[in-house]
Short mmCIF file of C-alpha atoms in Angstrom, two decimals:
data_model
loop_
_atom_site.label_atom_id
_atom_site.label_comp_id
_atom_site.label_asym_id
_atom_site.label_seq_id
_atom_site.Cartn_x
_atom_site.Cartn_y
_atom_site.Cartn_z
CA MET A 1 -51.88 -14.29 -9.09
CA ASP A 2 -50.28 -10.94 -8.46
CA LYS A 3 -47.85 -10.86 -5.63
CA THR A 4 -45.23 -8.56 -4.19
CA VAL A 5 -42.31 -10.26 -2.48
CA LYS A 6 -40.33 -8.17 -0.02
CA LEU A 7 -36.66 -9.05 -0.25
CA GLU A 8 -34.53 -6.28 1.26
CA GLN A 9 -31.59 -8.31 -0.02
CA LYS A 10 -28.12 -6.81 -0.29
CA VAL A 11 -26.38 -7.35 -3.63
CA LYS A 12 -22.63 -7.26 -4.08
CA ALA A 13 -20.96 -6.88 -7.44
CA LYS A 14 -19.98 -10.16 -9.04
CA GLY A 15 -16.55 -11.10 -7.79
CA HIS A 16 -17.03 -9.94 -4.21
CA GLU A 17 -16.71 -13.50 -2.87
CA ILE A 18 -13.56 -14.11 -4.90
CA ALA A 19 -12.06 -10.88 -3.55
CA GLU A 20 -12.80 -12.09 -0.02
CA GLU A 21 -11.11 -15.44 -0.78
CA LEU A 22 -8.06 -13.59 -2.07
CA ARG A 23 -8.00 -11.39 1.03
CA ALA A 24 -8.05 -14.43 3.28
CA MET A 25 -5.18 -15.99 1.31
CA PHE A 26 -3.09 -12.79 1.44
CA ARG A 27 -3.78 -12.46 5.16
CA GLN A 28 -2.69 -16.02 5.81
CA ARG A 29 0.52 -15.51 3.83
CA GLY A 30 1.33 -12.15 5.45
CA ILE A 31 1.12 -10.22 2.18
CA TYR A 32 -0.08 -6.61 2.22
CA VAL A 33 -1.79 -5.66 -1.05
CA VAL A 34 -2.06 -2.18 -2.55
CA ASN A 35 -4.28 -1.55 -5.59
CA ILE A 36 -3.12 1.53 -7.52
CA ILE A 37 -5.78 3.21 -9.63
CA GLY A 38 -5.43 6.19 -11.94
CA SER A 39 -5.90 7.45 -15.49
CA PRO A 40 -3.86 6.20 -18.45
CA GLY A 41 -0.60 8.11 -18.32
CA ALA A 42 -1.01 9.20 -14.70
CA GLY A 43 2.47 7.86 -13.99
CA LYS A 44 1.48 4.75 -12.06
CA THR A 45 4.28 2.61 -13.50
CA ALA A 46 6.81 5.42 -13.11
CA LEU A 47 5.81 5.72 -9.45
CA LEU A 48 6.52 2.00 -9.01
CA GLU A 49 9.84 2.38 -10.84
CA ALA A 50 10.77 5.08 -8.33
CA LEU A 51 9.75 2.84 -5.42
CA ALA A 52 11.47 -0.26 -6.82
CA PRO A 53 14.98 0.28 -5.40
CA HIS A 54 13.53 0.57 -1.89
CA ILE A 55 11.20 -2.42 -2.01
CA ARG A 56 12.63 -4.96 -4.44
CA ASP A 57 13.78 -7.40 -1.74
CA HIS A 58 10.27 -7.95 -0.37
CA ALA A 59 7.82 -6.65 -2.95
CA ALA A 60 6.34 -7.68 -6.28
CA ALA A 61 3.97 -6.06 -8.73
CA ILE A 62 1.13 -7.14 -10.96
CA GLU A 63 0.54 -4.94 -13.99
CA GLY A 64 -2.94 -4.68 -15.46
CA ASP A 65 -3.24 -3.52 -19.07
CA LEU A 66 -5.49 -4.16 -22.03
CA GLN A 67 -2.52 -5.17 -24.16
CA THR A 68 1.30 -5.55 -24.05
CA ASP A 69 3.68 -6.46 -21.24
CA GLU A 70 5.64 -3.22 -21.56
CA ASP A 71 4.94 -2.16 -17.97
CA LYS A 72 6.03 -5.54 -16.59
CA GLN A 73 9.26 -5.18 -18.54
CA ARG A 74 9.83 -1.66 -17.19
CA LEU A 75 9.45 -2.85 -13.61
CA GLU A 76 11.73 -5.82 -14.21
CA ARG A 77 14.37 -3.45 -15.55
CA ALA A 78 13.92 -1.48 -12.30
CA GLY A 79 14.67 -4.70 -10.41
CA LEU A 80 11.14 -5.53 -9.28
CA ARG A 81 9.52 -8.92 -9.69
CA ALA A 82 6.55 -8.25 -11.93
CA TRP A 83 3.81 -10.10 -13.71
CA GLN A 84 1.40 -8.94 -16.39
CA ILE A 85 -2.34 -9.42 -16.70
CA ASN A 86 -3.81 -8.51 -20.08
CA THR A 87 -7.54 -7.84 -19.89
CA SER A 88 -8.01 -7.97 -23.69
CA GLY A 89 -10.29 -4.96 -23.64
CA ALA A 90 -11.75 -4.90 -20.15
CA CYS A 91 -11.45 -1.48 -18.50
CA HIS A 92 -10.49 -2.76 -15.03
CA LEU A 93 -9.06 -5.78 -13.24
CA ASP A 94 -11.53 -8.01 -11.45
CA ALA A 95 -10.97 -10.48 -8.65
CA ALA A 96 -11.25 -13.54 -10.90
CA MET A 97 -8.47 -12.22 -13.17
CA VAL A 98 -6.19 -11.75 -10.19
CA ARG A 99 -7.06 -15.18 -8.78
CA ASP A 100 -6.40 -16.90 -12.09
CA ALA A 101 -3.15 -15.02 -12.64
CA LEU A 102 -1.86 -15.88 -9.17
CA LYS A 103 -1.98 -19.57 -10.13
CA GLU A 104 0.99 -18.78 -12.38
CA PHE A 105 2.70 -16.23 -10.12
CA PRO A 106 4.63 -17.60 -7.14
CA LEU A 107 4.43 -15.15 -4.24
CA ASP A 108 7.28 -16.70 -2.23
CA GLY A 109 9.07 -14.08 -0.17
CA VAL A 110 6.60 -11.36 -1.13
CA LYS A 111 5.37 -9.20 1.75
CA LEU A 112 4.10 -6.31 -0.32
CA LEU A 113 2.12 -6.88 -3.51
CA ILE A 114 1.35 -3.80 -5.57
CA ILE A 115 -1.30 -4.23 -8.21
CA GLU A 116 -1.33 -1.53 -10.86
CA ASN A 117 -4.82 -1.46 -12.26
CA VAL A 118 -5.82 -0.72 -15.85
CA GLY A 119 -5.47 3.00 -16.59
CA ASN A 120 -8.93 4.37 -15.80
CA LEU A 121 -10.10 6.66 -13.02
CA VAL A 122 -13.69 5.38 -13.08
CA CYS A 123 -14.26 1.63 -13.29
CA PRO A 124 -11.39 0.24 -11.14
CA ALA A 125 -12.81 2.27 -8.24
CA SER A 126 -15.81 -0.07 -8.15
CA PHE A 127 -14.03 -3.41 -8.07
CA GLU A 128 -12.41 -5.18 -5.16
CA ILE A 129 -9.58 -7.44 -6.20
CA GLY A 130 -8.48 -8.69 -2.79
CA GLU A 131 -6.53 -5.57 -1.89
CA ASP A 132 -6.05 -4.10 1.58
CA ILE A 133 -6.15 -0.55 0.26
CA LYS A 134 -6.61 1.38 -2.93
CA VAL A 135 -4.38 4.33 -3.72
CA ALA A 136 -5.38 6.90 -6.35
CA ALA A 137 -2.55 8.30 -8.49
CA ILE A 138 -3.34 11.62 -10.17
CA SER A 139 -0.78 13.59 -12.18
CA VAL A 140 -0.39 17.35 -12.30
CA THR A 141 -0.65 17.17 -16.10
CA GLU A 142 -4.20 15.83 -15.96
CA GLY A 143 -5.44 19.08 -14.45
CA ASP A 144 -6.24 20.12 -10.92
CA ASP A 145 -9.98 19.53 -11.42
CA LYS A 146 -9.67 15.74 -11.40
CA PRO A 147 -10.20 15.08 -7.65
CA ALA A 148 -13.41 17.13 -7.82
CA LYS A 149 -14.58 15.40 -11.00
CA TYR A 150 -13.85 11.83 -9.87
CA PRO A 151 -14.94 11.74 -6.22
CA THR A 152 -15.70 8.01 -6.29
CA ALA A 153 -12.05 7.22 -6.99
CA ILE A 154 -11.13 9.44 -4.03
CA ARG A 155 -13.77 8.00 -1.73
CA VAL A 156 -12.70 4.37 -2.19
CA SER A 157 -9.00 5.20 -1.81
CA SER A 158 -6.94 5.27 1.36
CA ALA A 159 -4.42 7.77 0.00
CA VAL A 160 -3.98 10.10 -2.96
CA VAL A 161 -0.59 10.36 -4.65
CA ILE A 162 0.01 13.37 -6.87
CA THR A 163 2.57 12.45 -9.54
CA LYS A 164 4.84 14.37 -11.93
CA ALA A 165 5.32 17.23 -9.42
CA ASP A 166 8.56 18.13 -11.23
CA LEU A 167 6.37 19.40 -14.11
CA LEU A 168 4.49 21.90 -11.93
CA PRO A 169 6.44 24.92 -13.25
CA HIS A 170 5.32 24.03 -16.79
CA VAL A 171 1.62 23.23 -16.37
CA ARG A 172 -1.43 25.09 -15.15
CA CYS A 173 -2.14 23.06 -12.04
CA ASN A 174 -2.90 24.25 -8.53
CA VAL A 175 -1.93 21.38 -6.21
CA GLU A 176 -3.58 23.13 -3.28
CA ARG A 177 -6.88 23.02 -5.15
CA MET A 178 -6.38 19.26 -5.58
CA ARG A 179 -5.63 18.87 -1.87
CA LYS A 180 -8.70 20.92 -0.95
CA ASP A 181 -11.01 18.90 -3.24
CA VAL A 182 -9.58 15.60 -1.96
CA HIS A 183 -10.15 16.68 1.63
CA ALA A 184 -13.66 17.93 0.81
CA THR A 185 -14.45 14.32 -0.17
CA VAL A 186 -12.49 12.58 2.61
CA ALA A 187 -11.34 14.96 5.34
CA GLU A 188 -8.33 13.02 6.67
CA MET A 189 -7.08 11.60 3.36
CA PRO A 190 -3.27 11.17 3.27
CA PHE A 191 -2.01 13.26 0.36
CA PHE A 192 1.46 12.74 -1.13
CA ILE A 193 3.15 14.95 -3.69
CA THR A 194 5.66 12.93 -5.68
CA SER A 195 7.94 12.97 -8.67
CA ALA A 196 9.32 9.78 -10.15
CA GLN A 197 11.96 11.84 -11.94
CA THR A 198 13.44 13.46 -8.83
CA GLY A 199 12.35 10.83 -6.29
CA THR A 200 10.43 13.43 -4.29
CA GLY A 201 7.87 11.94 -1.93
CA ALA A 202 8.71 8.28 -2.63
CA LYS A 203 10.07 7.55 0.84
CA GLU A 204 7.19 9.34 2.58
CA PHE A 205 4.67 7.31 0.56
CA LEU A 206 6.53 4.05 1.25
CA GLY A 207 6.80 4.85 4.95
CA TRP A 208 3.07 5.39 5.04
CA ILE A 209 2.41 2.03 3.30
CA GLY A 210 4.65 0.34 5.87
CA ASP A 211 2.69 1.99 8.68
CA GLN A 212 -0.58 0.76 7.16
CA ALA A 213 0.74 -2.80 6.80
CA ASN A 214 1.95 -2.77 10.40
CA ALA A 215 -1.30 -1.30 11.68
CA SER A 216 -3.26 -3.99 9.83
CA GLY A 217 -1.28 -6.64 11.70
CA ARG A 218 -0.18 -8.08 8.37
CA TRP A 219 3.55 -7.51 9.02
CA MET B 1 -19.18 0.28 -16.73
CA HIS B 2 -19.47 -1.83 -13.61
CA GLU B 3 -23.27 -1.97 -13.87
CA LEU B 4 -23.13 -5.35 -15.65
CA SER B 5 -21.46 -7.07 -12.72
CA PHE B 6 -24.20 -5.78 -10.41
CA ALA B 7 -26.92 -6.68 -12.94
CA GLU B 8 -25.76 -10.31 -13.02
CA GLN B 9 -25.98 -10.60 -9.25
CA ILE B 10 -29.39 -8.91 -9.16
CA LEU B 11 -30.79 -11.26 -11.79
CA ASP B 12 -29.38 -14.28 -9.92
CA ALA B 13 -31.12 -13.21 -6.71
CA VAL B 14 -34.40 -12.36 -8.48
CA GLN B 15 -34.47 -15.68 -10.31
CA THR B 16 -33.75 -17.60 -7.13
CA GLU B 17 -36.78 -15.94 -5.54
CA ALA B 18 -38.99 -16.19 -8.63
CA MET B 19 -38.37 -19.94 -8.92
CA LYS B 20 -40.51 -20.39 -5.80
CA TYR B 21 -43.50 -19.31 -7.94
CA PRO B 22 -43.09 -21.46 -11.03
CA ASP B 23 -45.80 -19.92 -13.23
CA ALA B 24 -45.15 -16.31 -12.29
CA ARG B 25 -43.47 -13.65 -14.38
CA VAL B 26 -41.44 -10.89 -12.77
CA ALA B 27 -43.31 -7.67 -13.49
CA ARG B 28 -41.16 -5.24 -11.54
CA ILE B 29 -37.87 -5.14 -9.63
CA ARG B 30 -37.46 -2.37 -7.07
CA LEU B 31 -33.90 -1.47 -6.18
CA ARG B 32 -32.29 0.99 -3.79
CA ALA B 33 -28.83 2.07 -4.92
CA GLY B 34 -26.30 3.77 -2.66
CA GLU B 35 -24.95 6.88 -4.33
CA GLN B 36 -21.38 5.93 -3.46
CA LEU B 37 -21.63 3.01 -5.88
CA ALA B 38 -21.95 5.55 -8.70
CA LEU B 39 -24.33 3.28 -10.58
CA GLU B 40 -25.87 4.87 -13.64
CA PRO B 41 -29.60 3.98 -13.52
CA ALA B 42 -30.04 3.92 -17.31
CA SER B 43 -27.01 1.69 -17.70
CA LEU B 44 -28.06 -0.67 -14.91
CA THR B 45 -31.55 -0.93 -16.42
CA PHE B 46 -30.11 -1.60 -19.85
CA CYS B 47 -27.81 -4.32 -18.50
CA LEU B 48 -30.62 -5.97 -16.54
CA ASN B 49 -33.00 -5.98 -19.52
CA ALA B 50 -30.27 -7.36 -21.76
CA ILE B 51 -29.27 -10.29 -19.56
CA ALA B 52 -32.86 -11.06 -18.49
CA ALA B 53 -33.89 -11.88 -22.07
CA GLY B 54 -35.38 -15.36 -22.14
CA THR B 55 -35.97 -15.47 -18.38
CA SER B 56 -39.13 -14.89 -16.36
CA ALA B 57 -37.80 -11.39 -15.67
CA GLU B 58 -37.43 -10.37 -19.31
CA ASP B 59 -40.36 -7.92 -19.20
CA ALA B 60 -39.68 -6.63 -15.71
CA LYS B 61 -39.80 -2.90 -15.10
CA ILE B 62 -36.78 -1.70 -13.16
CA ASP B 63 -37.26 0.94 -10.45
CA ILE B 64 -34.06 2.36 -9.01
CA GLU B 65 -34.35 4.64 -6.02
CA PRO B 66 -31.25 6.58 -4.99
CA ALA B 67 -30.14 6.29 -1.38
CA PRO B 68 -27.21 7.39 0.74
CA GLY B 69 -24.42 4.94 1.42
CA ASP B 70 -22.68 2.24 -0.57
CA GLU B 71 -25.18 -0.61 -0.65
CA LEU B 72 -27.33 -1.97 -3.43
CA ILE B 73 -30.54 -3.47 -2.08
CA ILE B 74 -33.28 -5.42 -3.86
CA GLU B 75 -36.29 -4.04 -1.99
CA GLU B 76 -38.98 -6.18 -3.54
CA ILE B 77 -40.15 -7.85 -6.71
CA GLU B 78 -43.64 -7.90 -8.16
CA LEU B 79 -44.84 -11.12 -9.71
CA ASN B 80 -47.86 -11.80 -11.90
CA GLY B 81 -49.21 -14.57 -14.04
#
């Protein structure tokens, strides 16, 4: 017996259903969820430290790292409620990790949950973890070719945040090239230029997140 | 390396279908992969072959056709035996 069976069946990555369960839970509880992706050392935690004073009364963060709770401790020192997920080697967070961690993390009073993914500009782009939006953080020290080289990270994101702008005088980085490459991938992509050291751009980025949460009907 | 999480779901779906034909072996799995998923064909094939060991799909050839969009589709499977 030789037989060909037509299936035309759509396949989602493992974890898609769990991400949808998480989304439903966040929606019910009125929590807007932002998944921050970016390379190791892109300044994701520093960005959150800069945001912390403005959001600590209604926000919390989950830190994803292979090892250590150093980032959680940094955010706590900045006054933000924070929890750590250690992936013990995995290069990204997945929905099951977030679901399991939330059993230990009370979200009472949280309206904005920021999940800082494992430092990696490739794999986290492909995983839904129950977030409303992804935001890609790319630093000026990584080089201005990164938006062109990692278009998937751009495509799945709802905004791009350039970090470490205070270092622009010292590094060879053309931010306008980054903006152009981002907009070549997604024409209307919101593009923020920030510095955690000077605070530049933090309020604009936060205002935009608030607008997204309001537009989603979550807040 | 997100190919493994797709491979697991593909194998699940293929085995569910193949179970309807108890004596059959899966000879070929034809897939259509949206380019936005950024799936590496060699990696996806490797993952599928690795996790299919010991199943009726362990000798299956994997055909992956690129397509626009962000969906991964199992087009069809060939059975023999």
